[in-house]
């Protein structure tokens, strides 16, 4: 019985969650019968399930709500605002009662009579009750009904046979899943061990067949088990419309909500752990971020604010951004507040960059809400949000622009059970370093690196950022070698209590996904290991606890965001460097890879959404072009020569211009570099943006623009030789513009205008922004870009976004005109 | 009451490990050293795809390491984790009566800390070892 009850509770909760979006959609269009049907089915199921248990009150509530909806379905009643509110209130009560049932508390029944009445009075006795305002739902307003009417047997409308087909599923406890997962990973290790033993014993063809079969099954099993834990992020998205609806009603704001990347999958547990922090961010965005409709209208913005969720996968991490187009954070007010509450000193504040001031919102005890509202500012601050995100190994960043909006960027690991790690070695010893902590891997002899000794501490300067450098060999007492040319440097991200630092190792071997197991107390004792795993070759490997290692070495650089009081001269220098580093981020980052033609090339990092490894069988080669099947969709694939010999698993770069997807086949991946020199254009080759200098040799830099252009249309050759430097304003905050347009405009000899620069020679405007053209008053000429070729033709002066020739010609013509 | 013991020699002395603690006796392949742990923890090894922590019992007792080490090691389980013990020699599995008389004997500091009693064997009395304190190596000096 207890099991049944637990199932009932879990199932009802799950349905409640799934139905949240339906309810909001229904409210937006009460005539939508499909929504009414699915809400009806939910209530019907709850009512049916109540029959198994003794919950008379819950049964009664669902019964009445079902009747009400039944009448709507039968066309006897119209779904108006009051009715929708009443049904919503009923659904909320179901949720609340489920909570009480789970907690073993008695279900409180006294406050629901008003709700019953609201549901009913809008029903059969509608005529008398139409004057009831929606506020009648508040129990305190209405006197409880003296006696509940005897319940008439209501015609049981059978659940529509067209009920949406649900995938069959069962519920499992997480520990059982974990046991299965760890069993499978042990099985893999045992298989590897068997394979080694077989190899040592010499070839035995009789064994090989069955062994290969076993191996193949096991690989499949491992994939399936990994998927068991995964869930689409839609599960999180689904609960948002309801939350946003309730908050915006309460606060008198209009909010549009948009989701992207709902098909991104991550660990169920991770989803649950980030649910609260995200809810909090959404609350803040609606309460403090978005302005009231009137204020928005004054600011020449659409009345309805926009809240956008975007999820994408990057390697083994998910990047989730939540952005609003509201007023943005009031940086000065945050700073003042931090000063007033004594969280930072005036001196410290003076030396802070704008972004550092914004980051003050993550300080414990800082709330900018002057009036504590019911929605946010209840003492649970952004510090708790950050702590919760960091608990799952994630990071959170905030970007804001006054008057334009705020964006939170969360980076979250895909799963908690498998950790992507980098294998490094010192002498004969190997260690695993969690990849999530590694910002970048550098060759020690890279030109841009400088070393200085401060006392006994080796400092490492790279791209204007100076961080302490630890030699792993020295830290673990393996050797005392100074950091030299042959070392590799891992640039480690800062984490709570520990600033960023560099870790010098002798070799970086490869990266592997490890199932990390706890280690014995005898080894834990060392204080620098967090777990162990077995490699495919059977040898044990220890995972380094990077934070502990850094603390042990005495690195506790005051984290500016957490301890801004501790401002020292060194901290100040550090700050200034960070400032510089901020500017340096403008530098392009490039991935070096080897293509299937055997040549090395570079690809602009922002283009790369993620790196996929797909089975050869998913690639379809045709005369007309290559395609790859990803998640049941056919995608264009390029850079695969006719005679390419592909391995079982093919590495593909998933490229995006913001709207379109494209796959790019690569044989091997190398490092990520920051572009230091210039890109030398090669006029005869449109497939490349130009040549870059890397470690003394010239590398072609793939032209993302022509890649995407070719996937749409033939792009004719157009040679551009830069001459003057007129200024061009391109659309801000648009991925296509940043990834595609910017390099092209720069290649055409323009300087990109700074965001607030007004006097520009040319302004490029995207189709959906055209109406707002008058904002850019300083520009002497405009170019209009359309994402639809037909629209471009129709508008006479417009240019299709992948019509490279016209775009370049137009830019060139304008430049001639400017200089004339 | 008769109990089962695995007898072996540590630092030239006869000792007995309670059989309930001993998972198996196997030959270790490679031992991968682990930095920054206590002296007597030699490192990690993997046997049949199981990770082991390797502990040298002589060092754990603060005794000098003999040139001879047994190729075979008793594997003991403590909580969730398994340990391989490096000893001089693994003798035999015997049945004997446990006598909790260790406290009354002047065993010497290190031995007293790891020993819970004695058992009579064909080769004379053997000290019964408390595996946990042996592995913790509280008697061993830190590296």
mmCIF file of N, CA, C and O in Angstrom, chain A residues 586-621:
data_model
loop_
_atom_site.group_PDB
_atom_site.id
_atom_site.type_symbol
_atom_site.label_atom_id
_atom_site.label_comp_id
_atom_site.label_asym_id
_atom_site.label_seq_id
_atom_site.Cartn_x
_atom_site.Cartn_y
_atom_site.Cartn_z
ATOM 1 N N UNK A 586 38.344 40.239 -26.348
ATOM 2 C CA UNK A 586 37.921 40.552 -27.697
ATOM 3 C C UNK A 586 38.675 39.709 -28.715
ATOM 4 O O UNK A 586 38.225 39.504 -29.818
ATOM 5 N N UNK A 587 39.850 39.244 -28.327
ATOM 6 C CA UNK A 587 40.656 38.449 -29.234
ATOM 7 C C UNK A 587 39.943 37.181 -29.636
ATOM 8 O O UNK A 587 39.281 36.547 -28.840
ATOM 9 N N UNK A 588 40.098 36.792 -30.849
ATOM 10 C CA UNK A 588 39.392 35.605 -31.327
ATOM 11 C C UNK A 588 40.082 34.337 -30.853
ATOM 12 O O UNK A 588 41.297 34.253 -30.791
ATOM 13 N N UNK A 589 39.285 33.368 -30.505
ATOM 14 C CA UNK A 589 39.824 32.076 -30.115
ATOM 15 C C UNK A 589 39.571 31.087 -31.239
ATOM 16 O O UNK A 589 38.496 31.048 -31.823
ATOM 17 N N UNK A 590 40.608 30.329 -31.547
ATOM 18 C CA UNK A 590 40.536 29.429 -32.688
ATOM 19 C C UNK A 590 40.871 27.997 -32.271
ATOM 20 O O UNK A 590 41.718 27.768 -31.424
ATOM 21 N N UNK A 591 40.184 27.062 -32.882
ATOM 22 C CA UNK A 591 40.480 25.649 -32.653
ATOM 23 C C UNK A 591 41.292 25.134 -33.832
ATOM 24 O O UNK A 591 40.921 25.336 -34.987
ATOM 25 N N UNK A 592 42.413 24.497 -33.498
ATOM 26 C CA UNK A 592 43.248 23.921 -34.553
ATOM 27 C C UNK A 592 42.839 22.455 -34.737
ATOM 28 O O UNK A 592 42.704 21.723 -33.761
ATOM 29 N N UNK A 593 42.639 22.022 -35.952
ATOM 30 C CA UNK A 593 42.254 20.638 -36.196
ATOM 31 C C UNK A 593 42.867 20.137 -37.492
ATOM 32 O O UNK A 593 43.405 20.915 -38.284
ATOM 33 N N UNK A 594 42.814 18.825 -37.686
ATOM 34 C CA UNK A 594 43.257 18.236 -38.945
ATOM 35 C C UNK A 594 42.024 17.731 -39.671
ATOM 36 O O UNK A 594 41.220 16.999 -39.092
ATOM 37 N N UNK A 595 41.880 18.128 -40.897
ATOM 38 C CA UNK A 595 40.726 17.707 -41.681
ATOM 39 C C UNK A 595 40.951 16.357 -42.324
ATOM 40 O O UNK A 595 42.029 15.753 -42.198
ATOM 41 N N UNK A 596 39.946 15.878 -43.030
ATOM 42 C CA UNK A 596 40.073 14.572 -43.676
ATOM 43 C C UNK A 596 40.973 14.604 -44.897
ATOM 44 O O UNK A 596 41.306 13.585 -45.463
ATOM 45 N N UNK A 597 41.379 15.799 -45.317
ATOM 46 C CA UNK A 597 42.361 15.861 -46.392
ATOM 47 C C UNK A 597 43.772 15.860 -45.823
ATOM 48 O O UNK A 597 44.743 16.006 -46.541
ATOM 49 N N UNK A 598 43.880 15.693 -44.505
ATOM 50 C CA UNK A 598 45.183 15.611 -43.868
ATOM 51 C C UNK A 598 45.799 16.962 -43.551
ATOM 52 O O UNK A 598 46.886 17.021 -42.992
ATOM 53 N N UNK A 599 45.107 18.047 -43.903
ATOM 54 C CA UNK A 599 45.686 19.371 -43.651
ATOM 55 C C UNK A 599 45.194 19.951 -42.336
ATOM 56 O O UNK A 599 44.067 19.699 -41.917
ATOM 57 N N UNK A 600 46.074 20.720 -41.732
ATOM 58 C CA UNK A 600 45.672 21.402 -40.500
ATOM 59 C C UNK A 600 44.993 22.718 -40.845
ATOM 60 O O UNK A 600 45.388 23.414 -41.773
ATOM 61 N N UNK A 601 43.946 23.031 -40.062
ATOM 62 C CA UNK A 601 43.239 24.284 -40.272
ATOM 63 C C UNK A 601 42.844 24.843 -38.914
ATOM 64 O O UNK A 601 42.976 24.176 -37.892
ATOM 65 N N UNK A 602 42.331 26.053 -38.957
ATOM 66 C CA UNK A 602 41.817 26.645 -37.729
ATOM 67 C C UNK A 602 40.354 27.004 -37.951
ATOM 68 O O UNK A 602 39.950 27.326 -39.060
ATOM 69 N N UNK A 603 39.586 26.907 -36.869
ATOM 70 C CA UNK A 603 38.153 27.243 -36.940
ATOM 71 C C UNK A 603 37.852 28.211 -35.816
ATOM 72 O O UNK A 603 38.320 28.042 -34.686
ATOM 73 N N UNK A 604 37.080 29.204 -36.108
ATOM 74 C CA UNK A 604 36.722 30.190 -35.099
ATOM 75 C C UNK A 604 35.874 29.544 -34.012
ATOM 76 O O UNK A 604 34.874 28.895 -34.296
ATOM 77 N N UNK A 605 36.280 29.680 -32.751
ATOM 78 C CA UNK A 605 35.607 28.985 -31.651
ATOM 79 C C UNK A 605 34.126 29.329 -31.487
ATOM 80 O O UNK A 605 33.311 28.445 -31.220
ATOM 81 N N UNK A 606 33.750 30.604 -31.589
ATOM 82 C CA UNK A 606 32.335 30.922 -31.350
ATOM 83 C C UNK A 606 31.377 30.189 -32.292
ATOM 84 O O UNK A 606 30.211 30.015 -31.984
ATOM 85 N N UNK A 607 31.905 29.751 -33.441
ATOM 86 C CA UNK A 607 31.058 29.021 -34.381
ATOM 87 C C UNK A 607 30.722 27.630 -33.870
ATOM 88 O O UNK A 607 29.706 27.054 -34.220
ATOM 89 N N UNK A 608 31.638 27.083 -33.059
ATOM 90 C CA UNK A 608 31.509 25.677 -32.680
ATOM 91 C C UNK A 608 30.579 25.545 -31.479
ATOM 92 O O UNK A 608 30.849 26.067 -30.407
ATOM 93 N N UNK A 609 29.471 24.882 -31.696
ATOM 94 C CA UNK A 609 28.534 24.657 -30.609
ATOM 95 C C UNK A 609 29.019 23.519 -29.735
ATOM 96 O O UNK A 609 28.959 23.562 -28.526
ATOM 97 N N UNK A 610 29.423 22.455 -30.375
ATOM 98 C CA UNK A 610 29.968 21.347 -29.615
ATOM 99 C C UNK A 610 30.660 20.394 -30.556
ATOM 100 O O UNK A 610 30.588 20.524 -31.767
ATOM 101 N N UNK A 611 31.363 19.421 -29.967
ATOM 102 C CA UNK A 611 32.048 18.426 -30.764
ATOM 103 C C UNK A 611 31.326 17.106 -30.555
ATOM 104 O O UNK A 611 31.163 16.646 -29.430
ATOM 105 N N UNK A 612 30.853 16.542 -31.638
ATOM 106 C CA UNK A 612 30.108 15.284 -31.542
ATOM 107 C C UNK A 612 30.965 14.158 -32.083
ATOM 108 O O UNK A 612 31.780 14.361 -32.983
ATOM 109 N N UNK A 613 30.763 12.980 -31.534
ATOM 110 C CA UNK A 613 31.372 11.804 -32.115
ATOM 111 C C UNK A 613 30.244 10.879 -32.522
ATOM 112 O O UNK A 613 29.495 10.398 -31.674
ATOM 113 N N UNK A 614 30.086 10.684 -33.805
ATOM 114 C CA UNK A 614 28.934 9.918 -34.276
ATOM 115 C C UNK A 614 29.406 8.700 -35.047
ATOM 116 O O UNK A 614 30.449 8.724 -35.704
ATOM 117 N N UNK A 615 28.629 7.624 -34.994
ATOM 118 C CA UNK A 615 29.002 6.417 -35.721
ATOM 119 C C UNK A 615 29.017 6.685 -37.225
ATOM 120 O O UNK A 615 28.218 7.492 -37.727
ATOM 121 N N UNK A 616 29.912 6.016 -37.912
ATOM 122 C CA UNK A 616 30.062 6.199 -39.343
ATOM 123 C C UNK A 616 28.728 5.984 -40.062
ATOM 124 O O UNK A 616 28.417 6.618 -41.052
ATOM 125 N N UNK A 617 27.931 5.064 -39.507
ATOM 126 C CA UNK A 617 26.699 4.685 -40.188
ATOM 127 C C UNK A 617 25.687 5.820 -40.266
ATOM 128 O O UNK A 617 24.753 5.778 -41.049
ATOM 129 N N UNK A 618 25.859 6.862 -39.440
ATOM 130 C CA UNK A 618 24.885 7.958 -39.477
ATOM 131 C C UNK A 618 25.173 8.921 -40.625
ATOM 132 O O UNK A 618 24.410 9.834 -40.869
ATOM 133 N N UNK A 619 26.307 8.721 -41.297
ATOM 134 C CA UNK A 619 26.681 9.653 -42.369
ATOM 135 C C UNK A 619 26.200 9.124 -43.707
ATOM 136 O O UNK A 619 26.459 7.977 -44.066
ATOM 137 N N UNK A 620 25.434 9.926 -44.405
ATOM 138 C CA UNK A 620 24.891 9.538 -45.705
ATOM 139 C C UNK A 620 25.621 10.333 -46.782
ATOM 140 O O UNK A 620 25.577 11.572 -46.785
ATOM 141 N N UNK A 621 26.292 9.611 -47.674
ATOM 142 C CA UNK A 621 27.031 10.304 -48.724
ATOM 143 C C UNK A 621 26.273 10.214 -50.037
ATOM 144 O O UNK A 621 25.900 9.154 -50.491
#
